CSV table of C-alpha atoms in Angstrom, one decimal:
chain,number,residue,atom,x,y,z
C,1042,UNK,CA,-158.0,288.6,98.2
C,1043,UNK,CA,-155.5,285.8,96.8
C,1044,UNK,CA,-153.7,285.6,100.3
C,1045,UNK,CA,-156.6,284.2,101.4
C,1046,UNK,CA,-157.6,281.8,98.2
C,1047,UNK,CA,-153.8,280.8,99.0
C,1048,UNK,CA,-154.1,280.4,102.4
C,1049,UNK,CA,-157.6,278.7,101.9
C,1050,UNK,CA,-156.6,276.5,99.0
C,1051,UNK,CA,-153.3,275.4,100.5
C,1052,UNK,CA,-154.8,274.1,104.2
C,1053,UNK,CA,-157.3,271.9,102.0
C,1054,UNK,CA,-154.4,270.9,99.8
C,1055,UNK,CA,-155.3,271.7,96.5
C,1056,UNK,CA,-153.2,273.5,93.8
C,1057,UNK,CA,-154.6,276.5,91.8
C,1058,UNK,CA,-155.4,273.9,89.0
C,1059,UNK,CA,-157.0,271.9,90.9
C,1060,UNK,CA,-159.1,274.6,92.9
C,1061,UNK,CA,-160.0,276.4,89.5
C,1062,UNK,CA,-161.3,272.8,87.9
C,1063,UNK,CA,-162.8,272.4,91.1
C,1064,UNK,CA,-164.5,275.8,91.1
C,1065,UNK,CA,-165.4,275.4,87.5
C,1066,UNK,CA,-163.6,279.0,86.6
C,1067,UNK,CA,-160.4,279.6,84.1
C,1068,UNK,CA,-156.7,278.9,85.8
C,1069,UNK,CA,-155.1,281.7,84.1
C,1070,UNK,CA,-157.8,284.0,85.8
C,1071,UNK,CA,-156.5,282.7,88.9
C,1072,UNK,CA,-152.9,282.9,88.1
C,1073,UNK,CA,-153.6,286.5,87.1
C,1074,UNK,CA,-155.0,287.1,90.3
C,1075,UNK,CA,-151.6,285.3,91.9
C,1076,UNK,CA,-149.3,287.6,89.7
C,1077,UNK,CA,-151.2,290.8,90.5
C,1078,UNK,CA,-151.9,291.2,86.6
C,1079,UNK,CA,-155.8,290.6,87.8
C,1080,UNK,CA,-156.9,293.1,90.8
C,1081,UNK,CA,-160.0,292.4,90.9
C,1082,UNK,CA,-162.8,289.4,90.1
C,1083,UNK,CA,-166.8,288.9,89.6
C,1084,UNK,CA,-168.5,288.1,92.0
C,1085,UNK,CA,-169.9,285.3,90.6
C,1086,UNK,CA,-166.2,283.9,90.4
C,1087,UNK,CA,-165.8,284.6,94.1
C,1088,UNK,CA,-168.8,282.6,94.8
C,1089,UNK,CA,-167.6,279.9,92.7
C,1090,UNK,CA,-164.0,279.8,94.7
C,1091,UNK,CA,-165.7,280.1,98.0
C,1092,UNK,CA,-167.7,277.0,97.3
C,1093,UNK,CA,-165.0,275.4,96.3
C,1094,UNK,CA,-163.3,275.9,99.5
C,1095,UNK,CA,-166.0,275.4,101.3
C,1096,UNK,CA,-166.1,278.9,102.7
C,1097,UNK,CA,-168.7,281.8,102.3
C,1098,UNK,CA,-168.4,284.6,100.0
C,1099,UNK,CA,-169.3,287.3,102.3
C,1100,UNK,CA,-165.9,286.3,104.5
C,1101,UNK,CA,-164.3,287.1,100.9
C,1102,UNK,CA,-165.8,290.3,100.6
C,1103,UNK,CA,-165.7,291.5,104.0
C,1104,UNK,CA,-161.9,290.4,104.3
C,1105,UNK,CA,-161.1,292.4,101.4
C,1106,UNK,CA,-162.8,295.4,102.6
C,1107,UNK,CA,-161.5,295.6,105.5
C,1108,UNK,CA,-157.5,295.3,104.3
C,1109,UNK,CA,-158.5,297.9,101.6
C,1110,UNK,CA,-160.8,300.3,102.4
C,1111,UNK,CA,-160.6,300.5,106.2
C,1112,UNK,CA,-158.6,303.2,108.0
């Protein structure tokens, strides 16, 4: 999932700083994420980083379904 918060975040510029201030979520939680340390994420904190990207959440979940659950 952070490859495509990365991938997301960096096209529209923004740092991780700036996308958790933006997103209204904790920057270590997203540096976690970055590090591996964090796995995984509520879904209310997905919601909050797709908005902030201007995405949906659902291409979130379905992205990460598919890269780790799909044969």
């Amino acid at each position: 999932m952070w490859e495509k918060i990365e991938e997301l975040a960096n096209i529209r510029g923004m740092t991780i700083y700036a996308l958790a201030k933006k997103a209204g979520i904790n920057y270590t939680m997203l540096a976690e994420l970055k590090s591996g340390k964090k796995k995984d994420m509520m879904f209310s904190n997905v919601v909050k980083i797709a908005d902030a990207l201007d995405v949906s959440a659902e291409g979130f979940r379905k992205g990460f379904y598919e890269r780790n659950y799909q044969r």
